[in-house]
Coordinates of C-alpha atoms in Angstrom, one line a residue:
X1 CA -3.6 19.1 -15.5
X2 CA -7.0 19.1 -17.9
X3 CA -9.1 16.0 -17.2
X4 CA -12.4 15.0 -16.7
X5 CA -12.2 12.6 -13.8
X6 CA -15.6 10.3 -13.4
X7 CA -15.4 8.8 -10.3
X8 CA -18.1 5.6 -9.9
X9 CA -18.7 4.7 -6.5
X10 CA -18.8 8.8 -5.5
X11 CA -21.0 8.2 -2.5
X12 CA -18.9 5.9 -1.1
X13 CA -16.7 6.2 2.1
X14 CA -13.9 6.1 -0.3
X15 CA -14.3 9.1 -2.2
X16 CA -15.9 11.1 1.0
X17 CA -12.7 10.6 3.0
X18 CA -9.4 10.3 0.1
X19 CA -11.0 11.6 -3.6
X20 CA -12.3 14.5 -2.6
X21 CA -9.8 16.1 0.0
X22 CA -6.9 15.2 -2.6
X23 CA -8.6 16.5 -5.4
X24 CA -9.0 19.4 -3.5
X25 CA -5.5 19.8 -2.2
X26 CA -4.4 19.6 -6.0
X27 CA -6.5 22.2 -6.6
X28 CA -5.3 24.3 -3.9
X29 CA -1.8 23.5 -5.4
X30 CA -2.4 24.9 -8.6
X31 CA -2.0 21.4 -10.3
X32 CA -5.5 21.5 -11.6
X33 CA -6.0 23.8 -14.3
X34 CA -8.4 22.9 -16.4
X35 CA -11.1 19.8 -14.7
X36 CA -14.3 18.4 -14.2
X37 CA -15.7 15.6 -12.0
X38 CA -18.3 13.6 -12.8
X39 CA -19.6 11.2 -9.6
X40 CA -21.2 8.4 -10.3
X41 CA -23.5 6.0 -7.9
X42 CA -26.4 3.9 -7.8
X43 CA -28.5 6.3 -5.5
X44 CA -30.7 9.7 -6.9
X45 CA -28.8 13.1 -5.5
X46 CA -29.4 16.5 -7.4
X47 CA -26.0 18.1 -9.0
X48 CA -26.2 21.1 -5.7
X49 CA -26.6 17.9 -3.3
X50 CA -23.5 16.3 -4.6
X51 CA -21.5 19.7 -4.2
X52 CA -22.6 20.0 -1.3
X53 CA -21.2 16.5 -0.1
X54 CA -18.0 17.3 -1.9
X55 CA -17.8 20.6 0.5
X56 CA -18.4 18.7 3.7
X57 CA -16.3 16.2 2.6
X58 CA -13.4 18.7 2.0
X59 CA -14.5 20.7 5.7
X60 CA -14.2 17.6 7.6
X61 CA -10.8 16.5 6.4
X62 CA -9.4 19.9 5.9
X63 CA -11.2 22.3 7.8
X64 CA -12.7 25.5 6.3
X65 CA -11.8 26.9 2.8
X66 CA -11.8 30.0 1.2
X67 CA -12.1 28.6 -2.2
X68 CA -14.5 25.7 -1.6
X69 CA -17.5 26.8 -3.5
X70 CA -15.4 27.7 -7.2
X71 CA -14.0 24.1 -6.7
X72 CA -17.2 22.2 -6.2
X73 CA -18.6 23.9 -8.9
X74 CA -16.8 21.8 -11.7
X75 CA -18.8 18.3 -9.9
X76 CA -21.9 16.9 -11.5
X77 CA -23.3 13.6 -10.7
X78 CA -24.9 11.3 -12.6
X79 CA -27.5 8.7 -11.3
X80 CA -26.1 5.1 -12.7
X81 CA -26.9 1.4 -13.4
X82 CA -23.3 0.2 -14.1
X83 CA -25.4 -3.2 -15.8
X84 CA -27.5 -0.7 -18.1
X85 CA -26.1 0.4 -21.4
X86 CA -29.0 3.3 -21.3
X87 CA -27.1 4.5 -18.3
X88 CA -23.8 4.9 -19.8
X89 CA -25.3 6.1 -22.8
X90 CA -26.6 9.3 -20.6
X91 CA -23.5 9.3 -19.3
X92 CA -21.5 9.8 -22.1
X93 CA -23.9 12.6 -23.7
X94 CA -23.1 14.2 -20.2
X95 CA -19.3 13.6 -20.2
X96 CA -19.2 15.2 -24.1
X97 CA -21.5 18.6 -22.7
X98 CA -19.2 19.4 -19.8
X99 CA -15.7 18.3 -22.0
X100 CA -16.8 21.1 -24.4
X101 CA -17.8 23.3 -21.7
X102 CA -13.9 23.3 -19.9
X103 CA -12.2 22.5 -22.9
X104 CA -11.1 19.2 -21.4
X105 CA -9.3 18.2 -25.2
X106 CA -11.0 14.9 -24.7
X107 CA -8.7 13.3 -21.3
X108 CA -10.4 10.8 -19.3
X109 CA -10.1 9.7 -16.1
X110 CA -12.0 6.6 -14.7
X111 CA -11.9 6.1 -11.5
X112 CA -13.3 2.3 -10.1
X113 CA -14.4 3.4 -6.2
X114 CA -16.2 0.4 -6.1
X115 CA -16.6 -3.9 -5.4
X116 CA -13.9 -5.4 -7.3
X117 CA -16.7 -7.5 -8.7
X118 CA -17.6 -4.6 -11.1
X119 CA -14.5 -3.6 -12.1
X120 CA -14.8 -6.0 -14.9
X121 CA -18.3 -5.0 -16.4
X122 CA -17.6 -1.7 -16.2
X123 CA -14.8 -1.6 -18.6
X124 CA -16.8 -4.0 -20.8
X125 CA -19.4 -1.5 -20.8
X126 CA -17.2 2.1 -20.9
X127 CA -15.7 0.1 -24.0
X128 CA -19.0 -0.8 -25.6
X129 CA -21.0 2.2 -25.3
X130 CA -18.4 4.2 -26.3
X131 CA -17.4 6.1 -23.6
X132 CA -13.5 5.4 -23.9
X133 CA -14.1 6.4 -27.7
X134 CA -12.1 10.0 -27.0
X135 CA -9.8 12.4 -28.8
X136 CA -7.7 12.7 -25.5
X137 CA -5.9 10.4 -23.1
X138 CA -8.2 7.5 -21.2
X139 CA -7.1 5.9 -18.0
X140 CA -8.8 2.9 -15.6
X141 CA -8.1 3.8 -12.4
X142 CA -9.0 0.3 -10.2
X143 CA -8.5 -0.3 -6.4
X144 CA -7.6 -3.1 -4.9
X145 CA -8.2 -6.2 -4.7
X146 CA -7.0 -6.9 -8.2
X147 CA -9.0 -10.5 -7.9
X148 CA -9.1 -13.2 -5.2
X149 CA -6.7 -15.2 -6.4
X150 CA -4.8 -15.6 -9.6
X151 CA -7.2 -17.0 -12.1
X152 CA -9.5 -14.3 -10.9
X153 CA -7.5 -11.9 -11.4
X154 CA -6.2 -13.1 -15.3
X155 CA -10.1 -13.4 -15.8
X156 CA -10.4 -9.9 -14.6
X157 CA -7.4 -8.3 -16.9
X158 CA -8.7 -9.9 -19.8
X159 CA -11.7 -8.2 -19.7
X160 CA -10.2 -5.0 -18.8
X161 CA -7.7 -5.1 -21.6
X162 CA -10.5 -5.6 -23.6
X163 CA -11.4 -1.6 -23.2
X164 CA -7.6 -0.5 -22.1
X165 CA -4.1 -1.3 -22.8
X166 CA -2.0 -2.1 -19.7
X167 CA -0.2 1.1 -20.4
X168 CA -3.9 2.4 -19.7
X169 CA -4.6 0.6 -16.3
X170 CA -3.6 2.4 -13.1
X171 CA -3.7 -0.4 -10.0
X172 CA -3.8 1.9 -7.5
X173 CA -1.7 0.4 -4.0
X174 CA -2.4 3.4 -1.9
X175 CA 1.1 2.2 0.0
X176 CA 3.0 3.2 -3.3
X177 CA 1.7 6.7 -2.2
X178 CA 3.4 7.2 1.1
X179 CA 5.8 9.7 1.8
X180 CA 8.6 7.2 2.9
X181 CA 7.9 4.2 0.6
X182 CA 8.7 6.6 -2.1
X183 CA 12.1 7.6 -0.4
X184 CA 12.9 4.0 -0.6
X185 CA 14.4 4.4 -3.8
X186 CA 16.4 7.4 -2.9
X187 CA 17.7 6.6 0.2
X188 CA 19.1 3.5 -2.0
X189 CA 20.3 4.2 -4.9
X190 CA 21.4 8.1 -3.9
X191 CA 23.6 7.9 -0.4
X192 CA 27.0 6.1 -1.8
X193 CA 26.6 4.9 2.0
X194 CA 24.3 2.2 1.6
X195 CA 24.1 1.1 -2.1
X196 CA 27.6 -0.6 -1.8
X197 CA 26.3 -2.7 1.6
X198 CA 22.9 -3.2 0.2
X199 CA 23.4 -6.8 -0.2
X200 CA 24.4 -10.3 1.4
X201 CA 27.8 -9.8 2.3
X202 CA 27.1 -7.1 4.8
X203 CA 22.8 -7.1 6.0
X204 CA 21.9 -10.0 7.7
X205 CA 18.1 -9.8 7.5
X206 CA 15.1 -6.9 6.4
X207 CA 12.0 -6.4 8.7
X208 CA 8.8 -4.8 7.6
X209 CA 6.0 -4.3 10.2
X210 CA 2.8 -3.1 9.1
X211 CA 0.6 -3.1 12.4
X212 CA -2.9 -1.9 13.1
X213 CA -4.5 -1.6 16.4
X214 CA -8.0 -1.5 15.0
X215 CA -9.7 -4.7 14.4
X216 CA -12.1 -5.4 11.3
X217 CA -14.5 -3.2 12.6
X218 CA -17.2 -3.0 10.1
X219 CA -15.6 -4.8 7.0
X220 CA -16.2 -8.5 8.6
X221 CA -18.4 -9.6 5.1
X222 CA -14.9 -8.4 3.4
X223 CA -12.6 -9.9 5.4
X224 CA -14.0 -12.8 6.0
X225 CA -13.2 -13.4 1.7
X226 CA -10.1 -11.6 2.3
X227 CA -7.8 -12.6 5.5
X228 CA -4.5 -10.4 6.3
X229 CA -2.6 -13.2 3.8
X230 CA -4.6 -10.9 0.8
X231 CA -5.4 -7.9 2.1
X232 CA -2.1 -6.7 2.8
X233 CA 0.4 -9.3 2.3
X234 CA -0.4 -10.0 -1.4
X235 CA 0.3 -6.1 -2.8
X236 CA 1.4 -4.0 0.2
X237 CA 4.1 -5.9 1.6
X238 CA 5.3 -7.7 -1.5
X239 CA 5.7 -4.1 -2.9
X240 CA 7.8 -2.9 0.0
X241 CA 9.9 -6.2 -0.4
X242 CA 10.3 -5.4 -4.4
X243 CA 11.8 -2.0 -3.7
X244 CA 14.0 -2.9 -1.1
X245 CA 15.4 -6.0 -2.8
X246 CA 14.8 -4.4 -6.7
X247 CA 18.2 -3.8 -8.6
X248 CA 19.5 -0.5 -9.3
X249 CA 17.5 0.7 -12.9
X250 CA 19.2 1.9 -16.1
X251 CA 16.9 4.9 -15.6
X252 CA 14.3 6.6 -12.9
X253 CA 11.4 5.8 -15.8
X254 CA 8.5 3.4 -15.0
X255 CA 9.5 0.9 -17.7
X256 CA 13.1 0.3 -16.1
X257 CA 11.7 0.6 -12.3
X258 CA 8.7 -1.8 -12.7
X259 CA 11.1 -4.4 -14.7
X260 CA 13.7 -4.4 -11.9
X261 CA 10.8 -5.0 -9.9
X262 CA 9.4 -8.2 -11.4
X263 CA 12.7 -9.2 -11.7
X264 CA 12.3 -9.6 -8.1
X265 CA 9.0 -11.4 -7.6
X266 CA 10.6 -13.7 -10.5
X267 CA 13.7 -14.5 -8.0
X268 CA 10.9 -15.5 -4.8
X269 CA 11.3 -19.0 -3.2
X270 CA 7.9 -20.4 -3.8
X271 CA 6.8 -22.5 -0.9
X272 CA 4.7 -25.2 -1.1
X273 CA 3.2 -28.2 1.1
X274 CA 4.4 -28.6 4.4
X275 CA 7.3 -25.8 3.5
X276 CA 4.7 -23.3 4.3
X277 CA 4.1 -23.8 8.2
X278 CA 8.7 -23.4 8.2
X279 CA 8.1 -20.4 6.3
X280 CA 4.7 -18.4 7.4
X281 CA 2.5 -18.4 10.1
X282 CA -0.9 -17.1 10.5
X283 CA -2.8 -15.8 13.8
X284 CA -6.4 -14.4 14.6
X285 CA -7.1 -12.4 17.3
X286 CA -9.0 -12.9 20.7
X287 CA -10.0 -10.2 22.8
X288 CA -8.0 -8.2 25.1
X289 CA -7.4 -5.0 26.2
X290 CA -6.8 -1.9 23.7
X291 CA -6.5 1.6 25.5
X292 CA -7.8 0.2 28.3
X293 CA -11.1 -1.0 26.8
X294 CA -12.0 -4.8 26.4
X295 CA -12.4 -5.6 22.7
X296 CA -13.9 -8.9 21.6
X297 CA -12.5 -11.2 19.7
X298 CA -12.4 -11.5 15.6
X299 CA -14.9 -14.2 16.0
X300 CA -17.3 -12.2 18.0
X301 CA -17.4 -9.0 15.1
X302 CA -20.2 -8.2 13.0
X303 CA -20.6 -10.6 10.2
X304 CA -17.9 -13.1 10.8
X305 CA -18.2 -16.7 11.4
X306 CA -18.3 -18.0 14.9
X307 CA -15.7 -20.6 14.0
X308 CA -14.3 -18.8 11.4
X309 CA -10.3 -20.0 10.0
X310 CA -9.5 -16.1 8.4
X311 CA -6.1 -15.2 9.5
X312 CA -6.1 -11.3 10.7
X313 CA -2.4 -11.5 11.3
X314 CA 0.6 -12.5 9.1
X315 CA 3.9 -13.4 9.8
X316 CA 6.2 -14.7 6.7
X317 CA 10.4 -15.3 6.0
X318 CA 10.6 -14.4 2.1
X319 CA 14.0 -15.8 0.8
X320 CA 15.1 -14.4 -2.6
X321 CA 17.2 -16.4 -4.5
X322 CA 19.3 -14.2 -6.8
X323 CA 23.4 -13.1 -6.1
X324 CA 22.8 -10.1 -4.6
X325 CA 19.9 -11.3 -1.8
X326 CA 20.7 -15.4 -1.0
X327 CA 20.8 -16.2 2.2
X328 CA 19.3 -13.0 3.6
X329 CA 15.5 -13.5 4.7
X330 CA 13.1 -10.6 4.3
X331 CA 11.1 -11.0 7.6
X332 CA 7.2 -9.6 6.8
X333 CA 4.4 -9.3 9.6
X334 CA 1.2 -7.5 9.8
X335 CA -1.8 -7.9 12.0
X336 CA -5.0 -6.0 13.2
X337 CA -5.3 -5.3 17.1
X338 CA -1.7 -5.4 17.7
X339 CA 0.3 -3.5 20.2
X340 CA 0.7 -0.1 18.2
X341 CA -0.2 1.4 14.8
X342 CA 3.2 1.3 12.9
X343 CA 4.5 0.6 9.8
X344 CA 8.4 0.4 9.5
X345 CA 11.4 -1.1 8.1
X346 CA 14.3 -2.5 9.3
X347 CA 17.5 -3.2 7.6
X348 CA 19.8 -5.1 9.9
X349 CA 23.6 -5.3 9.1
X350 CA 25.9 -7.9 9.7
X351 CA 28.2 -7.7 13.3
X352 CA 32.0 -6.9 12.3
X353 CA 34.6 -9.9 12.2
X354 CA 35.5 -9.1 16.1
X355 CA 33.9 -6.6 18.1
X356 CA 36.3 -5.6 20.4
X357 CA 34.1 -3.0 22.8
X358 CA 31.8 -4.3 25.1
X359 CA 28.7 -2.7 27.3
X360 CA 27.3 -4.6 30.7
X361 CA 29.2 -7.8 29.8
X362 CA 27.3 -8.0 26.1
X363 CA 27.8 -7.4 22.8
X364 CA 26.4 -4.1 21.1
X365 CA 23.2 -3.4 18.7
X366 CA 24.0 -4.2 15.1
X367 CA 23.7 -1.0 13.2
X368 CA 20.3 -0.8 11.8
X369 CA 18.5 1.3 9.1
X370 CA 14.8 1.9 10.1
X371 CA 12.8 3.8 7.4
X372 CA 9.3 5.0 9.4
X373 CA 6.3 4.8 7.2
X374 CA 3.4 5.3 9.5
X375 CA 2.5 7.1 11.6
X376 CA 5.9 9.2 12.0
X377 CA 7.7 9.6 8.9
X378 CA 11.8 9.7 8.9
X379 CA 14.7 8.0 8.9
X380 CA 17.3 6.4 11.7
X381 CA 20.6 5.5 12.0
X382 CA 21.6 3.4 14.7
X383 CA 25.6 3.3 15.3
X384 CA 27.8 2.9 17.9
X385 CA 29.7 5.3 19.8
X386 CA 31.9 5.9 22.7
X387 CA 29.9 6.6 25.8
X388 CA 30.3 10.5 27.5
X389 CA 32.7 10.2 30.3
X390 CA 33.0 6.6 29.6
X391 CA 36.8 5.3 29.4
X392 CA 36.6 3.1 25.6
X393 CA 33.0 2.3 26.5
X394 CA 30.5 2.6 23.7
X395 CA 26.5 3.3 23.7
X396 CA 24.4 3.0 20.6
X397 CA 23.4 6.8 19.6
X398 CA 20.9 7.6 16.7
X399 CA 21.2 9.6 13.4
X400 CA 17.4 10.8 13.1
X401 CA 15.3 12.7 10.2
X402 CA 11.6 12.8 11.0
X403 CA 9.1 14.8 8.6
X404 CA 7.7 17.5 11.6
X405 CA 6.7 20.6 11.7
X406 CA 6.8 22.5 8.1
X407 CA 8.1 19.4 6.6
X408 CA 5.2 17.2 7.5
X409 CA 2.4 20.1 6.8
X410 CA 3.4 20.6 3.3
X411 CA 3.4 16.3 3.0
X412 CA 0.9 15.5 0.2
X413 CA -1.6 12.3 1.5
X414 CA -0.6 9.3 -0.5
X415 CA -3.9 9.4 -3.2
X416 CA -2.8 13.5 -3.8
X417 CA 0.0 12.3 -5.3
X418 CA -1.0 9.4 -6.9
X419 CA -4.3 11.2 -8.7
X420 CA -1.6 13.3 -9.5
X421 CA 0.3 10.8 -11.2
X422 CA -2.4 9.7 -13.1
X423 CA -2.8 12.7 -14.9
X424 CA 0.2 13.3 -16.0
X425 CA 0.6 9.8 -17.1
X426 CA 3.1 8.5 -14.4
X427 CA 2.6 4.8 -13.6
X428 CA 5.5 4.3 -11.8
X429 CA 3.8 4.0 -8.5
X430 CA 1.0 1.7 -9.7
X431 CA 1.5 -1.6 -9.8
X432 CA 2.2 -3.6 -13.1
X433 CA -0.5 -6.7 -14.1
X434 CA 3.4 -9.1 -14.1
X435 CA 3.5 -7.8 -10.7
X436 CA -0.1 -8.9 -9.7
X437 CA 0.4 -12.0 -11.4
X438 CA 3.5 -13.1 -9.4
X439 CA 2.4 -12.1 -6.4
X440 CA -0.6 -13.6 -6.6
X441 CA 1.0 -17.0 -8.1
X442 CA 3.2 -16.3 -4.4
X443 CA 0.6 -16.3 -2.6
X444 CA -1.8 -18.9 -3.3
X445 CA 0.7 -21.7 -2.4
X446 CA 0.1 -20.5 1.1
X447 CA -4.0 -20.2 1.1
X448 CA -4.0 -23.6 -0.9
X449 CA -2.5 -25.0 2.8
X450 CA -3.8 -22.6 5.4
X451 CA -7.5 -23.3 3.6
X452 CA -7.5 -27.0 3.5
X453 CA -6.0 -27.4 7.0
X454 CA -8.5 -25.9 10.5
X455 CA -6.6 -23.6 12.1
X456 CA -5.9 -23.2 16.4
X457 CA -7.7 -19.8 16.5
X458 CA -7.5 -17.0 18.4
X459 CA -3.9 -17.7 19.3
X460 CA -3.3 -13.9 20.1
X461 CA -4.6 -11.4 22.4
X462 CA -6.1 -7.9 21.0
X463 CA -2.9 -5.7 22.3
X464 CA -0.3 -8.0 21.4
X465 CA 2.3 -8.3 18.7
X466 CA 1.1 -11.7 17.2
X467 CA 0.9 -15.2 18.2
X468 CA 4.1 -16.5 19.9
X469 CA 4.9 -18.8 16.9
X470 CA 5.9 -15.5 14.9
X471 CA 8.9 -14.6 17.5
X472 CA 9.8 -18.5 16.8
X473 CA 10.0 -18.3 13.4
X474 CA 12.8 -15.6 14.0
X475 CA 14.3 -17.1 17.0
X476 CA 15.0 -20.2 14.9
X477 CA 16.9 -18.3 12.6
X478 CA 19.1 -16.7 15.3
X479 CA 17.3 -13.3 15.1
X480 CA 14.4 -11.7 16.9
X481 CA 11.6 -8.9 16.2
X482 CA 12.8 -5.4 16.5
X483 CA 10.3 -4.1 18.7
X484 CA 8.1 -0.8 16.4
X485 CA 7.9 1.3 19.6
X486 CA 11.4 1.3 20.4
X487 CA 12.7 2.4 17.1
X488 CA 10.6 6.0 17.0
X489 CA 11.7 8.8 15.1
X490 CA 14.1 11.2 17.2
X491 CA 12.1 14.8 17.6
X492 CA 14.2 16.2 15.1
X493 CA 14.3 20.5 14.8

């Protein structure tokens, strides 16, 4: 790929731990041929003190490299006032020497590392001054959160469209980078196995889990704007939920796959009013025991309101009302200081008319799908099977395929492949601005209640799964939580 990638925000924890590794392990690949970075931050650093943070950056995540030195060579940085038209002037004078230098045909890269609150001014200003005035390709590259809310984030794409075109504006959700998220789509719509049950008439109910044993930690000022409802529930899971619910496409392109997609977030039952407490619930830890340490409670981290209401756990039942989906809910929960660090999905299917075998006096497991995200990687099928030395009785036996050994070393990290993307001009992995608008327009019926009413917080301990009112909202439904730890990945050979 031939770009020059300017990267603002270059000193900052994101770029030190994901940027630079990835770009690196691109290189490494052979899928940079002709580059240049350009870093950009607020703080003075000389061009051979920035390489140098590249290369520790890169040794720390990857361990020593032969070829370390010829690829920090193509990073310069740039000292920067992203309010200063000056600075941006200097910029661009810069960005035209090293394009000439590697013959870089004019591509662009720009890459928003950054507060969301300057995502906006620094289009304005990369429009302005001229900087996306190029010969080449030019693409925005913006993290999330797209917004707060969504009338923040229209007043955010307008000015962004203002500089790019939408076909221009990479939303990077670092989820639509995993290994497995990506295989959702295959495992669907390529195993003649599943497409034909993928719907009402045979699953009874989806699960996705996204759990984190760490708490806020230092991000307390961020979270305390943010809550789990928008820092995960608004893009992560509502993604996971579009691609397991999205229908088959005319074609793998991103046009086709993004317009199944909305097609989804089009179909959601909105809930409103008092319909949001039958629907959602929302939790905040307390302290409790992790790895046998006591941790305090959210209330008691850095920066965060003593009697604060932010949720840091999210439980939700998401009904989609189209033919193929009514009637099935799409369970969703995520939390900080839970249990385990997992991210999974769970596709439960329907019992059979009359099950005729029997084990200790109950009926057996439903078959279950479980696609592992994080931290294993894989696949399992449970079925039913009759039991060694058994007469006709049956045990529950697993179909496992885990990413180990060679498969999981040769893995690319979730922003590889998207940086990746993005230079070859594949958005199908970022997310669309319908798809932030619907989301968003989702999501804000439930902060509208959970803000204007005073939570019962903490209502879970730090080491649980969640408050008990999340195994209720399942229980009420006839179903229950599929416990993450249970469900591992088989050690497959």
């Amino acid at each position: 790929m031939t770009s020059l990638i300017m990267i603002f925000g270059a000193t900052g924890d994101l770029a030190h731990r994901k940027l630079f590794p990835s770009l690196y392990r691109l290189f490494e690949r052979g899928r940079l041929n002709k580059y240049a970075v350009i870093g950009v931050a607020r703080r003075s650093m000389s061009n051979d003190d920035f390489q140098q943070s590249v290369k520790d950056s890169v040794l720390a995540a990857l361990g020593n490299k032969d070829n370390l030195d010829e690829f920090a060579s193509h990073f310069y940085y740039q000292s920067h006032d992203v309010a200063d038209s000056s600075s941006y002037a200097e910029l661009n004078k810069l960005a035209h020497e090293i394009d000439e230098n590697y013959q870089l045909e004019g591509n662009r890269i720009f890459y928003l590392a950054m507060a969301p609150e300057f995502f906006g001014p620094i289009a304005l200003h990369l429009k302005s001054d001229g900087l996306t005035n190029v010969k080449g390709y030019k693409r925005l590259v913006i993290e999330k959160p797209f917004g707060h809310d969504l009338e923040s984030a229209k007043e955010l794409n307008k000015q962004i469209r203002t500089a790019f075109s939408e076909e221009e504006v990479y939303r990077i959700d670092h989820y639509l980078g995993k290994e497995m998220v990506r295989n959702i789509e295959v495992i669907r719509f390529a195993n003649a196995i599943f497409e034909p049950l993928w719907n009402n008439r045979y699953i009874s109910n989806i699960q996705i889990t996204s759990s984190e044993t760490l708490g806020v930690e230092e991000r307390g000022r961020y979270y305390e704007t943010s809550g789990a409802l928008r820092d995960m529930l608004q893009n992560h899971m509502m993604q996971m939920v579009a691609l397991l619910a999205m229908e088959p496409p005319i074609k793998l392109t991103t046009d086709e796959i993004r317009s199944e997609k909305v097609r989804v977030f089009r179909s959601l039952r909105t809930v409103v009013g008092d319909e949001v407490n039958d629907y959602f619930v929302r939790g905040q830890y307390g302290e409790g025991m992790m790895a046998d340490k006591s941790v305090p409670a959210y209330r008691d981290e850095q920066m965060v309101d003593k009697e604060s209401n932010t949720e840091t756990f999210v439980a939700g039942k998401v009904m989609i009302d189209n033919f193929r989906w009514a009637g099935v809910p799409f369970y969703i929960r995520t939390g900080k200081r839970m249990a385990a660090k997992s991210t999974k999905i769970v596709v439960q299917f329907k019992d059979i008319p009359m099950n005729l075998y029997y084990q200790t006096e109950k009926m057996l497991n439903p078959n279950l799908l479980v696609i592992h995200i994080q931290p294993e990687e894989g696949i399992t099928l449970h079925l039913n099977a009759k039991k060694a030395g058994g007469h006709l009785d049956a045990q529950e036996v697993k179909l496992s395929f885990a990413n180990t050994g060679i498969n999981a070393m040769n893995t690319p990290e979730g922003y590889e492949k998207l940086l990746y993307d993005c230079m070859r001009g594949d958005a199908t992995n970022f997310t669309h601005w319908d798809e932030v608008a619907y989301s968003w327009a989702f999501v804000d019926k439930i902060s509208e209640v959970w803000e204007g009413t005073k939570a019962e917080f903490p209502n879970y301990a730090s080491g649980s799964m969640g408050p008990q009112a999340a195994e209720e909202l399942l229980e009420k439904d006839g179903f229950f939580w599929w416990p993450v730890t249970d469900l591992d990945v088989d050690n497959c050979k």
